[in-house]
Amino acid sequence: MTSEQLQQLIAAGLACEHLEVSGDGRHWYATIVSPTFEGRRLIQRHQAVYATLGERIRTDEVHALSMKTYTPAEWAALPR
C-alpha cells in the first residue's frame, strides 16, 4: 500500500478538510482534520478513521497507523 492509496481510503470514508499521510508501507502517520470529529472524544475519532480502513486493519495490510485528529476549529487554532 502506498501513502496515496491510504490517503484515498481515508478520504473516501471521511469528510476531510485536511489530510496528510506518510509512512514506510507498514507504519503510517496521518494528520486528519474533519468536521466529523466535532464533539467526539479521541478514541471515537480514531475509531472513525479505522472504520474507513475496514479489513485492511484486520488483515494487517495497514499494520500501524499513528494519527493526529483535529476538528477544523482545533486545526485553525494551532500555531504555525
C-alpha positions as a printed NumPy array, in Angstrom:
array([[  0.   ,   0.   ,   0.   ],
       [  1.223,   3.494,  -0.795],
       [  0.615,   6.683,   1.137],
       [ -1.59 ,   7.886,  -1.733],
       [ -3.733,   4.748,  -1.526],
       [ -4.098,   5.068,   2.228],
       [ -4.979,   8.734,   1.884],
       [ -7.636,   7.873,  -0.719],
       [ -9.174,   5.234,   1.556],
       [ -9.448,   7.648,   4.466],
       [-10.784,  10.475,   2.276],
       [-13.371,   8.167,   0.677],
       [-14.852,   7.288,   4.054],
       [-14.42 ,  10.52 ,   5.989],
       [-15.039,  14.144,   5.058],
       [-11.597,  15.72 ,   5.428],
       [-10.682,  19.374,   5.24 ],
       [ -7.005,  18.474,   5.53 ],
       [ -5.317,  15.097,   5.228],
       [ -1.625,  14.234,   5.24 ],
       [ -0.318,  10.659,   5.196],
       [  3.271,   9.449,   5.301],
       [  4.98 ,   6.195,   6.166],
       [  7.082,   3.287,   5.053],
       [  4.422,   0.864,   3.835],
       [  3.807,  -0.732,   7.248],
       [  3.968,   2.117,   9.756],
       [  1.877,   5.142,   8.881],
       [  1.431,   8.655,  10.235],
       [ -1.631,  10.75 ,   9.453],
       [ -2.878,  14.225,  10.261],
       [ -6.603,  14.399,   9.712],
       [ -8.888,  17.433,  10.007],
       [-12.575,  16.625,   9.783],
       [-15.844,  18.187,  10.915],
       [-16.88 ,  14.61 ,  11.73 ],
       [-14.696,  14.864,  14.835],
       [-16.809,  17.648,  16.384],
       [-17.976,  16.574,  19.832],
       [-16.11 ,  13.255,  19.706],
       [-13.505,  12.012,  22.136],
       [-10.089,  10.968,  20.855],
       [-10.923,   7.256,  20.824],
       [-14.119,   7.931,  18.852],
       [-12.143,   9.954,  16.309],
       [ -9.633,   7.136,  15.875],
       [-12.427,   4.588,  15.564],
       [-13.965,   6.686,  12.776],
       [-10.654,   6.638,  10.892],
       [-10.145,   2.903,  11.453],
       [-13.659,   2.298,  10.119],
       [-12.573,   3.794,   6.779],
       [ -9.852,   1.144,   6.523],
       [-12.111,  -1.827,   7.244],
       [-10.492,  -5.172,   6.515],
       [ -7.126,  -3.591,   5.776],
       [ -6.594,  -3.091,   9.506],
       [ -7.868,  -6.53 ,  10.475],
       [ -5.781,  -8.311,   7.825],
       [ -2.654,  -6.338,   8.757],
       [ -2.366,  -4.698,   5.32 ],
       [ -2.17 ,  -1.498,   7.36 ],
       [ -0.05 ,  -2.623,  10.283],
       [  0.204,   0.561,  12.327],
       [ -1.403,   3.98 ,  11.971],
       [ -0.407,   6.81 ,  14.26 ],
       [ -2.72 ,   9.754,  13.849],
       [ -3.406,  13.28 ,  14.952],
       [ -7.067,  14.153,  14.602],
       [ -8.453,  17.677,  14.73 ],
       [-11.727,  19.464,  14.203],
       [-11.493,  22.389,  11.782],
       [-11.592,  24.827,  14.73 ],
       [ -8.79 ,  22.979,  16.561],
       [ -6.715,  22.938,  13.376],
       [ -7.261,  26.678,  12.788],
       [ -6.173,  27.429,  16.368],
       [ -2.836,  25.621,  16.072],
       [  0.214,  27.894,  15.931],
       [  2.032,  27.838,  12.607]])
